[in-house]
XYZ file of C-alpha atoms in Angstrom:
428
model
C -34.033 3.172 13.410
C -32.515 3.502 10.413
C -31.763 0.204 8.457
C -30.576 -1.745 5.372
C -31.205 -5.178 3.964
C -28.854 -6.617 1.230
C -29.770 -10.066 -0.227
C -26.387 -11.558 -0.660
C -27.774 -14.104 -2.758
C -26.973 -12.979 -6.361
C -23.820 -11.687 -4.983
C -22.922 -15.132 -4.153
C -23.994 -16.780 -7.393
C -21.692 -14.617 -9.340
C -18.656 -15.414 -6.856
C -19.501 -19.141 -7.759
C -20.175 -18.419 -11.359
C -17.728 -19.336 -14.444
C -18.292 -15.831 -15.769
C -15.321 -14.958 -17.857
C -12.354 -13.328 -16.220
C -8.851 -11.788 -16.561
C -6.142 -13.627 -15.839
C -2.672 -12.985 -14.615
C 0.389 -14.476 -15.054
C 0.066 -17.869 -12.256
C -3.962 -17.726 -12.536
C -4.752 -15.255 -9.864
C -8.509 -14.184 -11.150
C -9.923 -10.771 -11.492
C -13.274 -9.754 -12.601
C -16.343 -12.002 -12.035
C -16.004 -15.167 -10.428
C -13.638 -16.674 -8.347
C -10.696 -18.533 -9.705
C -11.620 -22.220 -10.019
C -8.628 -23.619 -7.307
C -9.848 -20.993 -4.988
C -13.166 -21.860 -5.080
C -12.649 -25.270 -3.500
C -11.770 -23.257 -0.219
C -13.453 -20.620 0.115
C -16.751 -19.947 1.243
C -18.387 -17.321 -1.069
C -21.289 -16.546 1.116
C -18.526 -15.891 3.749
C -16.717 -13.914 1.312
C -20.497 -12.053 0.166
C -20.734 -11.178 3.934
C -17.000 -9.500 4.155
C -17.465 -7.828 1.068
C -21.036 -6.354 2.238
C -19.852 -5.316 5.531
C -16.776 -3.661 4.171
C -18.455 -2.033 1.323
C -21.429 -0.232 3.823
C -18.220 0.422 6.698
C -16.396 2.170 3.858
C -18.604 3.136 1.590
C -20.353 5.495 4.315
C -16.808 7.804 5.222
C -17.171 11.036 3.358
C -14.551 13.515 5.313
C -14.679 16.939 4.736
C -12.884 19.935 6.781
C -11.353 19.562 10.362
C -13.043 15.914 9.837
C -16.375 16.879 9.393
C -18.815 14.772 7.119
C -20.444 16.570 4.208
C -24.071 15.452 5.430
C -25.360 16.385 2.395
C -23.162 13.602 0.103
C -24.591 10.290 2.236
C -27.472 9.602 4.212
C -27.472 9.312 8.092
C -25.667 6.762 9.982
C -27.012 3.572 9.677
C -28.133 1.514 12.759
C -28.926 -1.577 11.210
C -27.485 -3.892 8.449
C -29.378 -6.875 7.683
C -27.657 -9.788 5.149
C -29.728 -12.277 3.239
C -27.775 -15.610 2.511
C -28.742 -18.599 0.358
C -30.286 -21.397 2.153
C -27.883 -23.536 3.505
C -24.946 -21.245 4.234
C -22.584 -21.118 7.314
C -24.287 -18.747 9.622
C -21.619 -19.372 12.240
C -18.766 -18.840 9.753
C -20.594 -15.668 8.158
C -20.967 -14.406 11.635
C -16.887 -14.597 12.455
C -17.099 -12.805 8.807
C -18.761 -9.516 10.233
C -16.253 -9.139 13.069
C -13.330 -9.890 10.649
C -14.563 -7.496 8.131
C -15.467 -4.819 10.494
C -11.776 -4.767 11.990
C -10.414 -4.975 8.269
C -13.066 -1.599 7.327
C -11.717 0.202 10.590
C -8.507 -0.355 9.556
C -9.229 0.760 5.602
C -11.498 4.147 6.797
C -8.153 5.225 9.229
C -5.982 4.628 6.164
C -8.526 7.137 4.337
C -8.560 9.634 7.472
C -4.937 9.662 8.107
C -3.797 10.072 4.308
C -6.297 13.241 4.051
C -4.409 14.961 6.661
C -2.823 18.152 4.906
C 0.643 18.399 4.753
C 0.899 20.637 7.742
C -0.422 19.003 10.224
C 1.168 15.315 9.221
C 5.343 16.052 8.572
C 6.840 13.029 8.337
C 7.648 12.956 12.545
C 4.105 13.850 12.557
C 3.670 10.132 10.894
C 6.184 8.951 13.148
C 3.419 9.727 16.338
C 0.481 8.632 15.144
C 2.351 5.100 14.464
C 3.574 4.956 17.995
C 0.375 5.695 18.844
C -1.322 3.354 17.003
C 1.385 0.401 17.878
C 0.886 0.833 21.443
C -2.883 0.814 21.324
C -2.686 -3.074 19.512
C -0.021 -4.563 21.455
C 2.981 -4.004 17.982
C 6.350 -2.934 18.616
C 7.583 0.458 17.092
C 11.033 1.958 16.255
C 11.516 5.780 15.045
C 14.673 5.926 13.410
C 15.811 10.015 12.849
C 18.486 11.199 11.065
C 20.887 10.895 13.628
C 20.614 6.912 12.740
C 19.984 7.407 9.337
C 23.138 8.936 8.837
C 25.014 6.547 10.843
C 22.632 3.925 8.415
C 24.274 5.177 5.275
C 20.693 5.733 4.115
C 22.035 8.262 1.257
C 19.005 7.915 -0.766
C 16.313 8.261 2.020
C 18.341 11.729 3.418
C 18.828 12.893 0.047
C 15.147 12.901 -0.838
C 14.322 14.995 2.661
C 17.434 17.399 2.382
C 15.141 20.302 0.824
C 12.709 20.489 3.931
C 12.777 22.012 6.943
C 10.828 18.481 8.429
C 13.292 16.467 8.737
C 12.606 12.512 7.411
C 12.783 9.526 9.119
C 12.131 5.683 9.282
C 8.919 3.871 11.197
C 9.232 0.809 11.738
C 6.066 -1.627 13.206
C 6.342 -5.090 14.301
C 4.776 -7.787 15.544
C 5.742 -11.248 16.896
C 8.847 -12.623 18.934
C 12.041 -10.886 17.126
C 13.178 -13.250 13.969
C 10.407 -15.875 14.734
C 8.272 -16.543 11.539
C 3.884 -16.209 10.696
C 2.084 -19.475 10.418
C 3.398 -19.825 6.481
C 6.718 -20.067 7.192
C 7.244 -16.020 6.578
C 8.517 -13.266 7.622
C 6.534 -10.518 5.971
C 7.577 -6.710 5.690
C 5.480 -4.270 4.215
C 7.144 -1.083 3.153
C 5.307 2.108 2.587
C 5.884 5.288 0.516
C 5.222 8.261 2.627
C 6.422 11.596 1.258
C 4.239 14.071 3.304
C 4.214 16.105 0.329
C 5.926 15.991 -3.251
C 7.137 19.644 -4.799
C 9.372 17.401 -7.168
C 12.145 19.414 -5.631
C 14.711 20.583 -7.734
C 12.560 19.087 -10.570
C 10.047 20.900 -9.503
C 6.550 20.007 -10.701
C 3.630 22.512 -12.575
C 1.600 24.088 -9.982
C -1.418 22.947 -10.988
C -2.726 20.239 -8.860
C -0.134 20.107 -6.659
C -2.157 20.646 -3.691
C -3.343 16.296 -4.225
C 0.624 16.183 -3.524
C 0.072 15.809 0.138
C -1.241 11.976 -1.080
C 1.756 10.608 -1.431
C 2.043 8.945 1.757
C -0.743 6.561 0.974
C 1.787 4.037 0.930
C 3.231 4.799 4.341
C -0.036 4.806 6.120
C -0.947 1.590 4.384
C 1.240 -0.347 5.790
C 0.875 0.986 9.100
C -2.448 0.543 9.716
C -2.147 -3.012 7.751
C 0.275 -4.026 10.333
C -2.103 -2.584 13.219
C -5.036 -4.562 11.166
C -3.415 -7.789 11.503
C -2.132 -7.169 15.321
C -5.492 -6.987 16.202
C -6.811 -10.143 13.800
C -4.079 -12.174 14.719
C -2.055 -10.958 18.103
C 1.052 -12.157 17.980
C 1.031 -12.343 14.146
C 4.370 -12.202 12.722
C 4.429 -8.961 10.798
C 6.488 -6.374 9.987
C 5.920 -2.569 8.381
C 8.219 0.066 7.373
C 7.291 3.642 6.345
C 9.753 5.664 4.993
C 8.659 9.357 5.349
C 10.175 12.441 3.655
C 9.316 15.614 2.488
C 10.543 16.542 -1.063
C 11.045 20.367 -1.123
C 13.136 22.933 -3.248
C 16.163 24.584 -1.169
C 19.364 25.745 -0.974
C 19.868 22.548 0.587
C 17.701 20.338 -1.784
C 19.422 17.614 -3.675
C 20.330 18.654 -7.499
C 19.649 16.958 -10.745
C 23.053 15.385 -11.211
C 24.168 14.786 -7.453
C 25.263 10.932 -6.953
C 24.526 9.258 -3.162
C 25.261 6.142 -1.643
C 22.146 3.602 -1.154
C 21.936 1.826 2.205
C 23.160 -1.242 0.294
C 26.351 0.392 -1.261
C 25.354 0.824 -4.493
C 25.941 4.328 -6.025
C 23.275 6.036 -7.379
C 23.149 9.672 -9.890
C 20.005 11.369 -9.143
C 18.734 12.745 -12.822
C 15.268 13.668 -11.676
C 14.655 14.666 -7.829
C 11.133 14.062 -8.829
C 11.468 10.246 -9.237
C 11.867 10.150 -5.565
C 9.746 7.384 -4.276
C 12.133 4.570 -5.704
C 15.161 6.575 -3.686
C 13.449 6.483 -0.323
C 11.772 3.033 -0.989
C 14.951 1.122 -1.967
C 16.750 2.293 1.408
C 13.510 1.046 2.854
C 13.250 -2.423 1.618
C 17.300 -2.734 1.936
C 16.899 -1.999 5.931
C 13.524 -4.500 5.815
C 15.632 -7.680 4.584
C 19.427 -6.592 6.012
C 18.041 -5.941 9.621
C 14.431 -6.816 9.826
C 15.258 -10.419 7.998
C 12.850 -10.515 5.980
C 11.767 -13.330 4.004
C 9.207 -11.885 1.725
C 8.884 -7.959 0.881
C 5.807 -6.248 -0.363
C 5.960 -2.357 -1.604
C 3.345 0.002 -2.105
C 3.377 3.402 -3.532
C 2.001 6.061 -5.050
C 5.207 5.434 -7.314
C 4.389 6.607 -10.899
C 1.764 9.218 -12.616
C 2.042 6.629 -15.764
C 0.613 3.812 -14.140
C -2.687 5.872 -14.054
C -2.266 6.757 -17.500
C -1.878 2.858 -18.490
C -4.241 1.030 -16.023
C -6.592 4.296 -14.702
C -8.014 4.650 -11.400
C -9.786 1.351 -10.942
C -6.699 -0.803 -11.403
C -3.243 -0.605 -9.942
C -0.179 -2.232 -11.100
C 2.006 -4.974 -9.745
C 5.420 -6.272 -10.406
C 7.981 -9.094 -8.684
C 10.794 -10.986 -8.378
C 8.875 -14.229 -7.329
C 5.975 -15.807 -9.316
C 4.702 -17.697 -6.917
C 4.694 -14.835 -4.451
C 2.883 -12.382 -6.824
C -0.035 -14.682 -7.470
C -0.301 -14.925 -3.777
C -0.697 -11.325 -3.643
C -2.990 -10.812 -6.617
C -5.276 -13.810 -4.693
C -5.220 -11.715 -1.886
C -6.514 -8.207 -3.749
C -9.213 -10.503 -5.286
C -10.377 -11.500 -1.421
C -10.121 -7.716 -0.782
C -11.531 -6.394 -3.585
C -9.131 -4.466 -5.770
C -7.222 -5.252 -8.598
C -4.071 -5.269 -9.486
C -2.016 -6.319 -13.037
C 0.769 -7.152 -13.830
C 3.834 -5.454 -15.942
C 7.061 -7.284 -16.676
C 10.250 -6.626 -15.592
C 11.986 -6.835 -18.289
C 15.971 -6.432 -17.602
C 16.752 -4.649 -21.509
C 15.208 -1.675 -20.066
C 17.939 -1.076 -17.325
C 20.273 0.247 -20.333
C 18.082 2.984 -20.105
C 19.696 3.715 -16.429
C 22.787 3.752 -17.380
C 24.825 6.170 -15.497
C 29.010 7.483 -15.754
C 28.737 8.419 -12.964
C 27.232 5.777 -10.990
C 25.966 2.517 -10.730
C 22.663 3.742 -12.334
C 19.940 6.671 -12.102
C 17.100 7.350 -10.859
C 15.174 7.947 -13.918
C 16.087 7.686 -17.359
C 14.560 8.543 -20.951
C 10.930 8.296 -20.947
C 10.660 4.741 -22.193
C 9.557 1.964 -20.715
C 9.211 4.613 -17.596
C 6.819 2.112 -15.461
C 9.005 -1.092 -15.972
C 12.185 0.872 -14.927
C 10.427 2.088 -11.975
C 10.289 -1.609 -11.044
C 13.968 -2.645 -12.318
C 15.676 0.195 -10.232
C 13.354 -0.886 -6.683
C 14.408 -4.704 -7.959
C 18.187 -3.801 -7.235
C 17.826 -3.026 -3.463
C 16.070 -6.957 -2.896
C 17.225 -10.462 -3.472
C 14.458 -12.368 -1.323
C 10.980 -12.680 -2.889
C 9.343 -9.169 -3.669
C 6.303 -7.520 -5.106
C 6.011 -3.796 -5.575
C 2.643 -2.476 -5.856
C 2.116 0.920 -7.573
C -1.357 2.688 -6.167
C -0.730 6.201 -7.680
C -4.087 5.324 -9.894
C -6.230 4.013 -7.300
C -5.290 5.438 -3.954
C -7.174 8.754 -4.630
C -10.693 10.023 -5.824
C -10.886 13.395 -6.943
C -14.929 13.790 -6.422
C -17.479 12.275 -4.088
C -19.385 9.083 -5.732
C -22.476 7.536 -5.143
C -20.510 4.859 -3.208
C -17.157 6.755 -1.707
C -16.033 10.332 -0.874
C -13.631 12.033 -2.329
C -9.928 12.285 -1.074
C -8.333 8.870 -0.241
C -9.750 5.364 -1.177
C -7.489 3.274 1.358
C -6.093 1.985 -1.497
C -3.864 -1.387 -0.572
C -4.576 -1.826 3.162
C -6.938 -4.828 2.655
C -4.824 -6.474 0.193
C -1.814 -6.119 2.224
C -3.955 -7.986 5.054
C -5.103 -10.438 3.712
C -1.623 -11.352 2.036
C -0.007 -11.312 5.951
C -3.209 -13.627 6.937
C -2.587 -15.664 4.648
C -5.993 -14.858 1.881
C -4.086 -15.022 -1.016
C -2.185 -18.841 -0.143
C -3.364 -21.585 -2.784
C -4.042 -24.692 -0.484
């Protein structure tokens, strides 16, 4: 029998410990430590045992061809995981933490095995099954909306961005929880994913090299997804809502041009100056449809949005924006609980001059200044309820094996996006 001992004990000290942290905006705590309100509520050997039992669940997928592992970049399975906890800790409490923690790494390693798929075998219908698939097996609802609807929608931005491909886009959309009834905080949450199958740039097209890590930008889509399937089976019943809007952005005869000007889903009219700044088009459709017909009261975004986020924050931090401060230190409380990190850029409305379009309301893109604010500003104009748009394109891929993850996808956003909907990241 193979087996591992961990002693959570210095694990737990430093969760207790007044180590010096960073702070965002509202006091939400990253780095060592937890932050000092949170501390009078949470359990940190609980949190030592979720953390442990995640890390090993996730830690041990390395994926290689047709799903294989690469046997040679971890050891063998492992049959046995033994925790160590201070004297004194909540052994009942730490043992609801291993089931919670092993639904929460299930839910992060199919994020990781879904978002590896290559483009060709996961089109953006091809997304569409698997979340049908996935809803019925935990008890969600699920709606496929095709272009048929779409159209009839006005979703201009959404089609525009899949008018290039020969797969043609669509809408999923999970939920969970008597129609319009709220979640135990008085919310109704909707999570909306990014999930272009696989980004040319279109028209704009992009350089060829490297293009092949293009079929990672649906991380956001299956984020959500498998966050709202996470929850379903946490919680069932659990208020919760998750829309993925899929696309493929491909050069055609019948690809969008640079120039072309389409009506949003909320009526606003919007030039296209770069087809490859198409995230924002197919996400503000998205979290339009989320609050119009979903009713949502609170909107959370993530996507692999823009390649200067990794420049500015790298690949061990993502970044975060909002409308609501309140609501983004709930979220950043929640990546702390999960593990990941996530900071802050302003919004900062001078910027939107930079938009400015004759022909439109606005673009798409811009001048290259200030181009990870105005990635925020221009997904701001499609909301008016509390939102937070978090940008993984740093973080939701690793581009070699490491001594504690494979390469390919990290899951990047799934557990924070839980433990928001659960409520992790609440100040009580």
């Amino acid at each position: 029998m193979r087996r591992l001992a961990i002693d959570a004990t210095p694990i737990v000290a430093a969760l207790k410990g007044d180590a010096p942290a960073l702070y965002a905006n509202g006091g939400a705590s990253f780095g060592a430590g937890i932050d000092a309100r949170t501390k009078e509520r949470l359990d940190a050997g609980v949190l030592a045992v979720e953390l442990i039992v995640r890390g090993v669940i996730e830690g041990s997928f390395h994926e290689g061809l047709d799903g294989k592992s690469h046997v040679e970049a971890f050891p063998a399975p492992l049959e046995l995981l033994e925790i160590l906890l201070p004297s004194g800790s909540d052994l009942s409490a730490a043992k609801a933490a291993v089931r919670r923690s092993e639904i929460i790494a299930d839910g992060t390693v199919r994020t990781k095995r879904w978002s590896n798929r290559p483009a060709n075998e996961m089109p953006p219908l091809g997304i569409a099954e698997e979340a049908r698939d996935r809803a019925r097996a935990v008890g969600l609802r699920a709606h496929i909306i095709g272009v048929k609807e779409l159209e009839r929608m006005g979703a201009g931005m959404l089609l525009a961005v899949g008018r290039g491909s020969d797969n043609p886009p669509c809408m999923v959309v999970l939920s969970g929880g008597a129609p319009r009834s709220k979640d135990p905080l008085g919310r109704r949450l909707a999570m909306v994913g990014k999930g272009v199958c696989f980004d040319t740039g279109g028209i704009s097209i992009k350089p060829a090299d490297g293009m092949e890590e293009m079929k990672m930008d649906k991380n956001g889509a299956i984020a959500v997804i498998e966050a709202a399937a996470t929850v379903a089976q946490l919680d069932p019943g659990r208020v919760i809502h998750a829309v993925a809007a899929c696309v493929e952005n491909m050069p055609s005869g019948h690809a969008t041009r640079p120039g072309d000007v389409v009506t949003a889903l909320n009526g606003k009219r919007v030039e296209i100056t770069n087809t490859d700044a198409e995230g924002r088009l197919i996400l503000g459709d998205a979290l339009h449809f989320a609050e119009r017909d979903l009713g949502a009261t609170h909107l959370v975004d993530v996507a692999t949005l823009t390649g200067i986020v990794n420049s500015t924050f790298g690949g061990e931090v993502a970044g975060s924006c909002g409308t609501d401060p309140s609501f983004l230190d709930e979220t950043h409380l929640a990546a702390r609980r999960a593990g990941e990190v996530y900071w802050p850029y302003p919004l900062a409305d001078a910027y939107m001059k930079n938009m400015d379009s004759w022909a439109g309301d606005f673009q798409n893109s811009g001048s290259r200044e200030a181009m990870l604010i105005r990635s925020g500003l221009f997904l701001r104009e499609f909301t008016t309820v509390p939102w937070v748009h978090l940008d993984i394109a740093g973080t939701a891929y690793r581009r070699a094996n490491a001594p504690w993850a494979g390469r390919g996808s990290t899951g990047a956003a799934h557990s924070t996006l839980v433990e928001l909907a659960m409520g992790g990241g609440v100040r009580r």
